[in-house]
Amino acid sequence: MLALPFASSSGAQPSDPTPSDQTSATSDTKLLLILDGSRSMRGKDASGGTRIEAAKRALTTMVEELPDSAVVGLRVYGATATSQDAKATQCTDSQLTVPIGPIDRAEMTSSIDSFTGQAATPIGYALEQGAKDLGTDGKRNIVLVSDGLSNCDPPPCPTVQRLVENGVNIQVDTVGYGLDPTKAGDEDARDELKCIAKETNGTYYDAQDSDALNSSLVRISQRALRAYDFSGTRVKGASAYDQGPRLKPGQYLDTFGTDEGPRYYRIPRTAGSIVHFSVTSAARDGDDDGETSESYDITLQTPGGDRCDSVSAGAAQLNYSSRIAIGADAVTSLNLDPAQSASSSSSWADKESSSSSSWSSSSSSASSSASAAGSPAPTATPLTPLPSPTDTDPCRTASELVAQVTREEGETDEADVELLVTEELAATNADQIPEPVNEDAPALVAATSPEKPVVGGSSFSTAVELKPGTWTDELLPGEQLFYKIKADYGQQPILTVDVPQPGRRLSADVPTNVDLKAWSPTRKWLQMFGSQDVRANIGQDEREVLHRYAPRVNYRNHYAYATSGAMSGDTVRDSGQSGYYYFSLTAGTSLDDEGLQGPVPVRLRAAVDGQPSGAPEFADEAGADDQTKGDAADGDGGGLPGWLPVLGGGTLALLGAAGVLVALLRGRRRAG
């Protein structure tokens, strides 16, 4: 039994969250582009043209690619004053040529075409003015492009340090254009741009030629507008369990501080159902050693204090560049299922006591490569059944559960956290569903034509769906992209990734780590035996094939455990639901090489093996429909957009969105 804190008796009951509370943690994002228009931009770039003409073409392409919903502006520096003007005039030569506002492509393109390289490089002054341009509300991003060192006061890095110390909340991503690392002046310029990015939790990128500049600007600007898309119905957990908000199936958003103790949430449920309570957060804002971390303790229990399941898990990213805020640096995903653990003692909870995704704790790239290249896979093995819960077990019979969440560690004062509640009603035909097995690793997915471009999502909530076929994308160092593949009962989702794309190579001779993970519909990391994840350390002229998949979806996987074979024990039992299975792709370089690698081109080969079969049937279809309808969100943004979270008739609910605009996908599918 657990001792639970009670609130003082006041007679007041906590209110339930409503659809009007729905929100996104990354709404109202504004983007300002700051471009170097100084005289040095008249110099030649690696392609033979002038840097300023290449920058104009890159900016024009970027403007064409930005979403219609973008709120964006343009500022230039060094573009009007001449070398004959007074130093004070040159060092305040910066103009907001397009004010921050809804994107006007014609105005942006006209402004881009109008400037020519003139005199000084007042980067610090331009950043000061840019911070004012962006105002004081919403998420504020600057993308700064420069081909050299600032030659004006105020110095740029101390300037952004002062802005941050004064509470100005901006992120600056910097692009060094045509900087030669063998030249002392260019190396100083690179260090200056790195410092600007570091002080504002941005990232520095190196663009040696016009193609790299074009690609970098398009990707950085698109993703700066998205960031990690935390979303859901806004709630606040209580310090006493009986005062916690009631969370019906759906997605919620809370903000956790540090050293504040546990928070409590109440989950009404149908007795005998399987309840999943998942927590998703992102580790970011690393210290000078490049370490980011985020960890949580979670307990799911009855109101009487009977522990149903508990887990401590976190995410860590050590010694690799991963500070870009447009993608999850690392994701903590915790999935608690009382029906799976109630009857089998605490040992089952202990089996998933920690999930740490760290570059420093990876398996070797050699083992990953061997697996991806099709080395002999383990044979299919039977699964060990878990004992069925007793009808009198409190975790099975309770009509309400209590989730306790404690933020144990984090690099930031506050962290947004998504809470996903999913309920599966009891299947009435479980004994008629084929017995699950731990199968061989599936073969690599064959490439098909045509290859279609795609832009991966920045979070689970904005993961982009991959239909069976071949897709191409680009991954920025320090970024994590999310994709999803839909699999029914009896099917297996598979993803094979070529790094880099055939016919492409990495832009710099810098070892780059690329990591591929698979996740369950309730955001549980699906691990393999013998390897924490599938990753490779790739050089400029090297190629790797990463291969990841989920077990074949089977309702009876919930009550099975693997002791050998391709998949780990918990991975099998976390693949008992139909719906979207997620794949995350992450790239990172060492801190010593930070910013030197350009976008990493990848090819994604997606497949779904098998035909739908073995669908469960549920006892109370009507009840499930009523509950689902009552919880569906009609507003914008969070809560319950997308797939509905009550699993009755094989329905799985999760947010579904692509790009910057959230697409609400409403629908429900019956079993069979």
XYZ file of C-alpha atoms in Angstrom:
672
model
C 0.000 0.000 0.000
C 1.138 3.552 -0.717
C 0.628 6.497 1.576
C -1.124 9.181 -0.479
C -1.291 12.865 0.504
C -4.774 14.263 0.971
C -5.863 17.851 0.593
C -7.451 19.619 3.522
C -11.200 19.113 3.539
C -12.924 22.042 1.918
C -15.804 20.383 0.119
C -14.516 21.693 -3.194
C -14.015 19.248 -6.034
C -11.532 19.812 -8.843
C -13.038 20.680 -12.197
C -12.514 18.537 -15.266
C -10.483 19.975 -18.142
C -12.638 21.098 -21.049
C -11.995 21.481 -24.778
C -11.804 25.264 -24.307
C -8.600 24.665 -22.349
C -6.880 23.140 -25.380
C -3.589 24.732 -26.240
C -0.256 24.240 -27.908
C 2.999 25.057 -26.179
C 4.406 26.440 -29.411
C 1.637 28.702 -30.706
C 2.251 32.269 -31.976
C 5.744 31.561 -33.271
C 7.448 34.474 -35.035
C 10.502 34.241 -37.273
C 12.920 37.016 -38.233
C 15.528 36.500 -40.945
C 18.644 38.651 -40.549
C 20.864 38.743 -43.619
C 24.414 39.957 -44.085
C 24.365 42.692 -46.741
C 27.912 43.906 -46.122
C 30.588 44.485 -48.782
C 32.192 41.073 -48.199
C 29.070 39.441 -49.623
C 30.199 40.625 -53.059
C 32.953 38.004 -52.905
C 32.877 34.767 -54.849
C 31.416 31.609 -53.342
C 32.445 28.029 -54.038
C 30.081 27.788 -57.029
C 31.719 30.737 -58.808
C 28.978 33.332 -58.354
C 28.843 36.073 -55.746
C 27.772 35.281 -52.224
C 25.061 37.925 -52.259
C 23.430 36.542 -55.387
C 23.533 33.041 -53.911
C 22.000 34.374 -50.691
C 19.208 36.055 -52.650
C 18.389 32.818 -54.466
C 18.442 30.862 -51.217
C 16.191 33.366 -49.456
C 13.749 33.400 -52.364
C 13.531 29.604 -52.302
C 13.053 29.697 -48.536
C 10.183 32.194 -48.859
C 8.487 29.953 -51.428
C 8.769 26.958 -49.103
C 7.507 28.600 -45.902
C 3.989 27.603 -44.851
C 1.108 29.968 -45.547
C 0.613 30.347 -41.799
C 4.134 31.705 -41.230
C 4.602 34.928 -39.286
C 7.902 36.243 -40.589
C 9.979 39.361 -41.209
C 13.267 40.337 -42.869
C 16.105 42.538 -41.582
C 19.384 43.264 -43.359
C 22.589 44.869 -42.164
C 25.480 46.538 -43.965
C 23.333 47.102 -47.050
C 22.954 50.906 -47.338
C 25.868 52.746 -45.742
C 29.110 52.922 -47.712
C 32.730 52.771 -46.693
C 32.847 56.559 -47.065
C 30.278 57.085 -44.307
C 31.218 57.701 -40.707
C 31.898 54.648 -38.584
C 28.877 55.403 -36.396
C 26.668 55.412 -39.482
C 28.089 52.148 -40.763
C 27.696 50.475 -37.369
C 23.995 51.332 -37.148
C 23.291 50.319 -40.735
C 20.470 47.823 -40.311
C 16.920 48.033 -41.621
C 13.735 46.046 -41.039
C 12.805 45.782 -44.702
C 9.773 43.548 -44.087
C 8.038 43.968 -40.689
C 6.998 40.896 -38.710
C 3.604 39.723 -39.912
C 1.706 37.110 -41.918
C 3.883 36.042 -44.803
C 3.654 38.219 -47.928
C 5.764 36.392 -50.484
C 5.681 39.175 -53.063
C 6.868 41.766 -50.550
C 9.562 39.445 -49.200
C 10.872 38.608 -52.684
C 10.901 42.255 -53.758
C 12.828 43.253 -50.659
C 15.344 40.440 -51.127
C 16.009 41.534 -54.727
C 16.610 45.153 -53.757
C 19.772 45.108 -51.656
C 23.445 44.982 -52.622
C 26.556 44.483 -50.501
C 27.902 47.779 -49.167
C 30.052 48.299 -46.073
C 30.332 47.192 -42.434
C 29.105 44.134 -40.496
C 27.111 45.405 -37.474
C 25.843 42.036 -36.249
C 25.412 43.085 -32.592
C 23.319 46.140 -33.502
C 21.184 44.073 -35.897
C 20.483 41.516 -33.159
C 19.503 44.266 -30.694
C 17.047 45.675 -33.195
C 15.838 42.225 -34.187
C 14.895 41.436 -30.591
C 12.754 44.605 -30.605
C 11.199 43.656 -33.952
C 9.939 40.368 -32.511
C 8.129 41.975 -29.570
C 7.627 40.432 -26.159
C 5.101 37.647 -26.690
C 5.031 34.237 -28.317
C 7.938 32.092 -29.402
C 10.594 34.256 -31.084
C 13.196 32.913 -33.501
C 15.965 34.590 -35.464
C 17.874 32.977 -38.334
C 21.099 34.939 -38.871
C 23.245 34.525 -41.998
C 26.767 35.966 -42.084
C 29.933 35.436 -44.090
C 32.337 37.089 -41.675
C 33.277 38.578 -38.326
C 31.481 41.569 -36.852
C 33.562 44.754 -37.102
C 31.307 47.030 -35.086
C 30.279 47.632 -31.495
C 28.389 46.280 -29.680
C 30.066 42.849 -29.969
C 27.451 40.226 -30.868
C 27.977 37.526 -28.238
C 27.967 39.856 -25.197
C 24.947 41.524 -26.779
C 22.842 38.363 -26.816
C 24.140 37.420 -23.361
C 22.818 40.734 -22.078
C 19.489 40.251 -23.856
C 19.062 36.823 -22.280
C 20.042 38.102 -18.825
C 17.413 40.838 -19.196
C 14.720 38.250 -19.853
C 14.488 38.529 -23.641
C 13.380 35.064 -24.736
C 14.711 34.526 -28.246
C 16.403 31.657 -30.044
C 19.016 32.506 -32.663
C 20.126 29.918 -35.209
C 23.193 31.082 -37.112
C 24.531 30.129 -40.545
C 28.172 30.737 -41.455
C 28.322 31.141 -45.216
C 31.522 30.289 -47.078
C 33.718 30.358 -43.970
C 37.055 28.614 -44.482
C 38.120 26.783 -41.289
C 41.783 27.058 -42.339
C 41.692 30.862 -42.257
C 42.134 32.578 -38.897
C 39.587 35.314 -39.604
C 36.959 32.851 -40.751
C 37.580 30.638 -37.727
C 37.004 33.669 -35.481
C 33.778 34.401 -37.358
C 32.633 30.823 -36.885
C 33.375 30.993 -33.142
C 31.409 34.232 -32.906
C 28.376 32.735 -34.652
C 28.597 29.594 -32.499
C 28.628 31.751 -29.375
C 25.511 33.645 -30.483
C 23.671 30.378 -31.068
C 24.845 28.791 -27.838
C 23.786 31.711 -25.647
C 20.244 31.593 -27.043
C 19.845 27.789 -27.217
C 20.116 27.904 -30.983
C 22.406 25.989 -33.313
C 25.213 27.004 -35.647
C 25.280 25.615 -39.202
C 28.060 25.712 -41.741
C 27.183 26.368 -45.414
C 30.202 26.150 -47.681
C 28.386 26.754 -50.964
C 25.108 28.005 -52.401
C 23.456 24.558 -52.406
C 24.218 24.064 -48.702
C 23.005 27.596 -47.915
C 19.770 27.017 -49.816
C 19.069 23.703 -48.087
C 19.988 24.985 -44.631
C 17.831 28.108 -44.839
C 14.760 26.213 -46.017
C 15.001 23.561 -43.327
C 16.003 25.814 -40.450
C 13.274 28.375 -41.131
C 10.566 25.749 -41.558
C 11.461 24.009 -38.327
C 12.049 27.188 -36.362
C 8.378 27.920 -36.949
C 7.390 24.551 -35.508
C 9.739 23.747 -32.634
C 8.845 20.721 -30.498
C 5.063 20.757 -30.738
C 3.805 20.036 -27.260
C 0.027 20.134 -27.380
C -3.031 19.014 -25.483
C -5.756 20.215 -23.148
C -4.079 22.401 -20.545
C -4.282 20.972 -17.002
C -2.393 21.369 -13.736
C -1.736 18.398 -11.531
C -2.552 18.754 -7.839
C -0.260 18.297 -4.856
C -2.879 16.074 -3.182
C -4.143 12.993 -4.982
C -7.830 13.545 -4.237
C -7.659 17.026 -5.762
C -6.105 15.952 -9.052
C -7.918 16.827 -12.284
C -9.903 14.021 -13.893
C -8.280 12.924 -17.114
C -10.570 11.028 -19.453
C -8.940 9.392 -22.497
C -7.164 12.091 -24.454
C -4.011 14.213 -24.553
C -3.176 16.862 -21.977
C -0.460 19.424 -21.376
C 1.075 20.412 -18.037
C 4.145 22.454 -17.119
C 6.496 21.134 -14.443
C 8.980 23.136 -12.409
C 11.893 21.767 -10.421
C 11.940 20.609 -6.785
C 8.173 20.908 -6.455
C 7.282 17.350 -5.484
C 4.798 14.979 -7.123
C 1.658 15.942 -9.008
C -1.501 13.860 -9.078
C -4.094 13.151 -11.765
C -7.237 11.029 -11.506
C -8.251 8.671 -14.331
C -11.837 7.378 -14.420
C -12.030 4.027 -16.191
C -14.207 0.991 -16.893
C -13.403 -1.824 -14.482
C -11.307 -4.500 -16.160
C -10.003 -2.244 -18.904
C -6.351 -1.650 -19.764
C -5.274 1.932 -19.064
C -2.139 3.435 -20.546
C -0.738 6.604 -18.978
C 2.105 8.045 -21.004
C 4.355 11.009 -20.300
C 6.327 12.759 -23.032
C 8.899 15.470 -22.438
C 12.018 16.716 -24.218
C 15.527 17.093 -22.864
C 17.197 20.277 -24.041
C 19.222 23.333 -23.043
C 22.441 21.496 -22.256
C 25.285 22.940 -20.212
C 28.781 23.759 -21.468
C 29.631 20.051 -21.576
C 26.779 19.404 -23.978
C 24.720 17.381 -21.515
C 20.945 17.528 -21.511
C 18.725 15.464 -19.285
C 15.111 15.092 -18.253
C 13.742 12.374 -15.971
C 10.436 11.520 -14.324
C 9.105 9.084 -11.745
C 5.575 7.801 -12.367
C 3.295 5.630 -10.294
C -0.162 4.429 -11.298
C -2.222 3.361 -8.295
C -5.714 2.985 -6.923
C -7.325 5.619 -4.670
C -6.753 3.181 -1.804
C -2.993 3.208 -2.397
C -2.536 -0.133 -4.183
C 0.370 0.259 -6.580
C -0.527 -0.952 -10.061
C 2.687 -0.007 -11.815
C 5.589 2.382 -11.438
C 8.574 3.378 -13.479
C 11.486 5.787 -13.391
C 12.654 6.802 -16.824
C 14.444 9.609 -18.499
C 16.253 10.817 -21.548
C 19.851 11.944 -21.748
C 21.976 13.295 -24.541
C 25.678 13.435 -23.703
C 28.597 15.050 -25.492
C 26.849 15.578 -28.804
C 25.406 18.680 -30.387
C 21.649 18.589 -29.926
C 20.506 22.013 -28.831
C 18.222 22.820 -31.735
C 14.781 23.531 -30.317
C 12.885 22.593 -33.451
C 13.197 18.909 -32.743
C 13.137 16.843 -29.613
C 16.735 16.453 -28.468
C 15.597 13.351 -26.647
C 12.167 12.127 -25.682
C 11.112 10.534 -22.409
C 8.213 8.161 -23.004
C 6.635 6.229 -20.131
C 3.780 3.777 -20.545
C 2.061 2.329 -17.488
C -0.427 -0.494 -17.877
C -2.033 -1.784 -14.661
C -3.736 -4.811 -16.233
C -0.361 -6.066 -17.395
C 1.412 -5.678 -14.071
C -1.199 -6.004 -11.358
C -0.969 -9.762 -10.976
C 2.712 -10.301 -11.574
C 4.434 -8.509 -8.695
C 6.756 -5.536 -8.863
C 9.298 -7.435 -10.937
C 7.518 -6.498 -14.139
C 7.753 -2.827 -13.287
C 11.409 -3.321 -12.421
C 12.050 -4.705 -15.903
C 11.381 -1.255 -17.368
C 12.873 0.762 -14.548
C 14.899 3.044 -16.793
C 14.953 4.067 -20.431
C 17.890 6.307 -21.225
C 18.618 7.269 -24.804
C 22.209 8.433 -24.719
C 24.791 8.590 -27.441
C 27.402 7.548 -24.901
C 25.593 4.319 -24.029
C 25.004 3.095 -27.565
C 25.900 -0.169 -29.125
C 28.711 -0.028 -31.645
C 27.984 1.076 -35.171
C 29.418 -2.209 -36.362
C 26.681 -4.218 -34.689
C 24.029 -1.824 -35.992
C 25.423 -2.065 -39.496
C 25.531 -5.844 -39.386
C 21.894 -6.011 -38.386
C 20.896 -3.505 -41.055
C 22.831 -5.344 -43.721
C 20.798 -8.481 -43.178
C 22.962 -10.627 -40.920
C 21.331 -13.856 -39.665
C 18.290 -12.979 -37.572
C 17.114 -14.975 -34.560
C 14.492 -17.595 -35.302
C 10.907 -17.177 -34.203
C 10.451 -18.064 -30.557
C 7.377 -18.578 -28.392
C 6.413 -15.922 -25.899
C 6.029 -16.429 -22.168
C 2.425 -15.724 -21.083
C 1.847 -13.459 -18.117
C -0.657 -14.622 -15.524
C -4.114 -13.144 -15.873
C -5.203 -10.578 -13.264
C -7.646 -11.873 -10.676
C -11.189 -10.544 -10.683
C -10.672 -9.168 -7.159
C -7.390 -7.367 -7.831
C -7.934 -3.659 -6.945
C -6.030 -2.533 -10.033
C -8.531 -4.429 -12.169
C -11.715 -3.558 -10.303
C -11.096 0.102 -9.414
C -13.329 2.555 -11.277
C -10.700 5.262 -10.900
C -6.899 5.270 -10.931
C -4.468 7.878 -9.644
C -1.352 8.826 -11.602
C 1.531 10.358 -9.671
C 4.202 12.187 -11.689
C 7.415 13.651 -10.284
C 9.983 15.564 -12.300
C 13.258 14.360 -10.848
C 15.764 16.089 -13.120
C 15.866 18.759 -15.796
C 18.130 21.402 -17.297
C 15.430 24.091 -17.434
C 13.370 25.814 -14.732
C 10.168 24.700 -16.431
C 9.363 21.849 -18.801
C 6.232 21.240 -20.833
C 4.959 17.690 -20.493
C 2.352 15.848 -22.554
C 0.133 13.391 -20.727
C -1.581 10.789 -22.900
C -4.383 8.670 -21.443
C -5.577 5.664 -23.447
C -8.091 3.047 -22.345
C -8.642 -0.362 -23.954
C -11.840 -2.188 -23.112
C -11.597 -5.916 -22.403
C -11.684 -8.157 -25.485
C -14.345 -10.871 -25.455
C -12.657 -13.080 -28.061
C -9.089 -13.106 -26.746
C -8.976 -16.914 -26.697
C -9.818 -16.977 -30.437
C -6.937 -14.668 -31.430
C -3.819 -16.492 -32.684
C -1.101 -16.987 -30.103
C 1.669 -14.398 -30.598
C 5.287 -15.317 -31.333
C 8.572 -13.413 -31.358
C 9.275 -13.505 -35.088
C 12.442 -13.234 -37.136
C 13.634 -9.750 -37.972
C 11.894 -8.720 -41.217
C 13.893 -8.200 -44.389
C 15.052 -4.774 -45.488
C 12.322 -2.857 -47.282
C 12.908 -2.718 -51.038
C 13.197 0.726 -52.623
C 10.392 1.752 -54.987
C 9.800 4.527 -57.490
C 9.058 7.335 -57.448
C 10.887 8.643 -54.394
C 8.723 11.329 -52.823
C 10.011 14.212 -50.654
C 8.671 14.548 -47.130
C 9.384 16.796 -44.134
C 9.382 14.843 -40.869
C 7.429 16.130 -37.908
C 9.011 17.726 -34.876
C 7.197 15.629 -32.262
C 4.861 12.693 -31.795
C 1.935 15.078 -32.219
C 3.182 16.301 -35.610
C 4.668 13.026 -36.875
C 4.240 12.691 -40.634
C 2.531 9.540 -41.891
C 4.569 7.364 -44.253
C 2.461 5.234 -46.571
C 4.213 2.154 -47.969
C 6.768 3.425 -50.466
C 10.032 5.368 -50.651
C 10.500 8.864 -49.300
C 13.353 11.372 -48.962
C 14.086 13.909 -46.242
C 16.948 15.940 -44.782
C 17.984 15.830 -41.149
C 19.813 18.709 -39.477
C 22.496 17.864 -36.905
C 21.006 18.073 -33.429
C 17.514 17.427 -34.772
C 15.021 14.641 -34.163
C 12.312 13.969 -36.750
C 9.172 11.890 -36.263
C 7.318 9.662 -38.724
C 4.420 7.247 -38.240
C 3.241 4.099 -40.017
C -0.257 2.753 -39.514
C -0.568 -0.962 -38.729
C -3.703 -3.016 -38.076
C -3.941 -6.206 -36.025
C -1.947 -8.905 -37.788
C 0.363 -6.386 -39.479
C 3.948 -5.280 -38.847
C 5.259 -1.735 -39.551
C 8.818 -1.602 -40.945
C 11.174 1.264 -41.801
C 14.552 1.037 -43.569
C 16.656 4.229 -43.765
C 19.581 4.897 -46.119
C 22.111 7.415 -44.778
C 22.868 9.343 -46.887
C 20.494 9.029 -49.834
C 21.968 7.045 -52.723
C 23.864 9.451 -54.957
C 24.374 11.966 -52.138
C 27.191 12.429 -49.629
C 27.587 14.307 -46.364
C 28.648 17.923 -46.800
C 31.586 17.782 -44.365
C 34.154 15.198 -43.298
C 32.795 15.109 -39.758
C 31.680 11.885 -38.048
C 27.920 12.110 -37.704
C 25.758 9.870 -35.521
C 22.361 8.911 -36.902
C 19.930 7.081 -34.626
C 16.664 5.308 -35.501
C 14.093 4.286 -32.873
C 10.621 2.743 -32.994
C 7.814 3.671 -30.576
C 4.452 2.156 -29.713
C 1.118 3.955 -30.238
C 1.306 4.944 -26.560
C 4.861 6.279 -27.057
C 6.789 3.454 -25.469
C 10.283 2.928 -26.863
C 10.364 -0.474 -28.588
C 13.774 -1.945 -27.846
C 15.582 -4.896 -29.375
C 17.576 -7.548 -27.565
C 21.314 -6.885 -27.542
C 21.075 -3.265 -28.652
C 19.641 -0.148 -27.073
C 18.895 1.402 -30.448
C 19.892 1.284 -34.090
C 22.513 3.888 -34.884
C 25.564 4.440 -37.007
C 28.579 6.743 -36.936
C 28.988 7.889 -40.509
C 31.911 9.607 -42.258
C 31.669 11.814 -45.319
C 32.131 9.030 -47.882
C 30.478 6.247 -45.886
C 26.998 4.790 -46.177
C 24.814 3.007 -43.663
C 21.455 1.289 -43.732
C 19.371 1.502 -40.541
C 16.492 -0.923 -40.066
C 13.751 -0.745 -37.454
C 10.348 -2.305 -36.943
C 7.705 -3.150 -34.379
C 6.517 -6.653 -33.509
C 3.512 -7.925 -35.428
C 0.476 -6.313 -33.824
C -1.496 -8.808 -31.736
C -3.943 -8.051 -28.939
C -2.539 -10.998 -26.962
C 0.906 -9.364 -26.968
C -0.408 -7.442 -23.954
C -0.214 -10.610 -21.894
C 3.082 -12.012 -23.162
C 6.744 -11.491 -22.434
C 9.790 -12.344 -24.580
C 12.803 -13.963 -22.934
C 14.688 -14.395 -26.233
C 14.369 -13.587 -29.910
C 14.561 -10.350 -31.886
C 12.540 -8.106 -29.574
C 12.906 -7.401 -25.869
C 10.257 -8.587 -23.429
C 8.546 -5.256 -22.857
C 8.662 -4.409 -26.556
C 6.395 -7.338 -27.381
C 3.772 -6.533 -24.791
C 3.766 -2.872 -25.854
C 2.668 -3.824 -29.371
C -0.818 -5.049 -28.560
C -2.680 -2.138 -30.182
C -3.475 -1.279 -33.757
C -2.880 2.266 -34.910
C 0.108 4.457 -35.582
C 3.584 3.214 -34.729
C 6.199 5.942 -34.545
C 9.776 6.141 -35.793
C 12.212 8.858 -34.709
C 15.377 9.728 -36.607
C 18.073 11.766 -34.845
C 21.402 13.204 -36.021
C 24.213 14.569 -33.877
C 27.844 15.581 -34.137
C 30.396 15.906 -31.355
C 30.739 19.272 -29.649
C 34.188 19.648 -31.197
C 32.595 19.411 -34.648
C 29.405 21.328 -33.819
C 28.034 23.254 -36.767
C 30.425 21.839 -39.345
C 28.027 19.257 -40.759
C 25.271 20.400 -43.079
C 21.876 18.756 -43.609
C 22.059 14.960 -43.741
C 20.063 13.572 -46.713
C 18.188 10.347 -45.948
C 16.012 7.909 -47.867
C 13.093 6.275 -46.023
C 11.697 2.937 -47.200
C 8.382 2.218 -45.455
C 6.345 -0.989 -45.491
C 3.516 -2.757 -43.677
C 3.814 -6.543 -43.740
C 0.788 -8.846 -43.589
C -2.967 -8.553 -43.924
C -5.346 -7.394 -41.167
C -6.312 -10.357 -38.993
C -6.981 -11.356 -35.421
C -8.920 -8.220 -34.473
C -10.307 -8.202 -30.915
C -14.001 -7.806 -30.211
C -15.125 -5.673 -27.317
C -17.950 -6.154 -24.870
C -19.378 -2.648 -24.752
C -19.172 -1.077 -28.188
C -21.998 1.371 -27.448
C -20.405 2.493 -24.216
C -17.102 3.010 -25.963
C -18.760 5.127 -28.643
C -20.518 7.295 -26.071
C -17.346 7.905 -24.131
C -15.374 8.607 -27.271
C -17.870 11.124 -28.553
C -17.999 12.877 -25.228
C -14.243 13.358 -25.209
C -13.681 14.394 -28.812
C -12.299 17.891 -29.167
C -14.144 20.350 -31.367
C -11.735 23.245 -30.886
C -8.318 23.940 -32.344
C -4.962 22.879 -31.041
C -4.827 20.325 -28.286
C -6.814 17.931 -26.213
C -8.103 15.318 -28.588
C -7.448 16.231 -32.188
C -6.870 13.216 -34.344
C -7.285 9.562 -33.450
C -9.669 8.926 -30.611
C -8.223 7.432 -27.437
C -10.759 4.841 -26.322
C -9.778 1.501 -27.805
C -13.015 -0.291 -28.456
C -13.379 -1.904 -31.845
C -9.682 -1.588 -32.597
C -9.621 2.217 -32.526
C -6.469 3.980 -31.393
C -6.319 7.639 -30.614
C -3.358 9.939 -31.001
C -2.736 13.388 -32.403
C -2.103 13.453 -36.124
C -0.611 16.444 -37.939
C 1.722 17.351 -40.760
C 3.922 20.414 -41.163
C 3.070 23.575 -39.303
C -0.680 23.358 -39.682
C -2.366 20.805 -37.412
C -4.599 18.560 -39.498
C -7.465 17.114 -37.488
C -8.079 13.588 -38.665
C -11.397 12.466 -37.311
C -12.586 8.913 -37.709
C -13.270 5.641 -36.020
C -12.783 2.090 -37.244
C -14.639 -1.013 -36.048
C -12.881 -4.229 -35.188
C -12.549 -6.564 -38.155
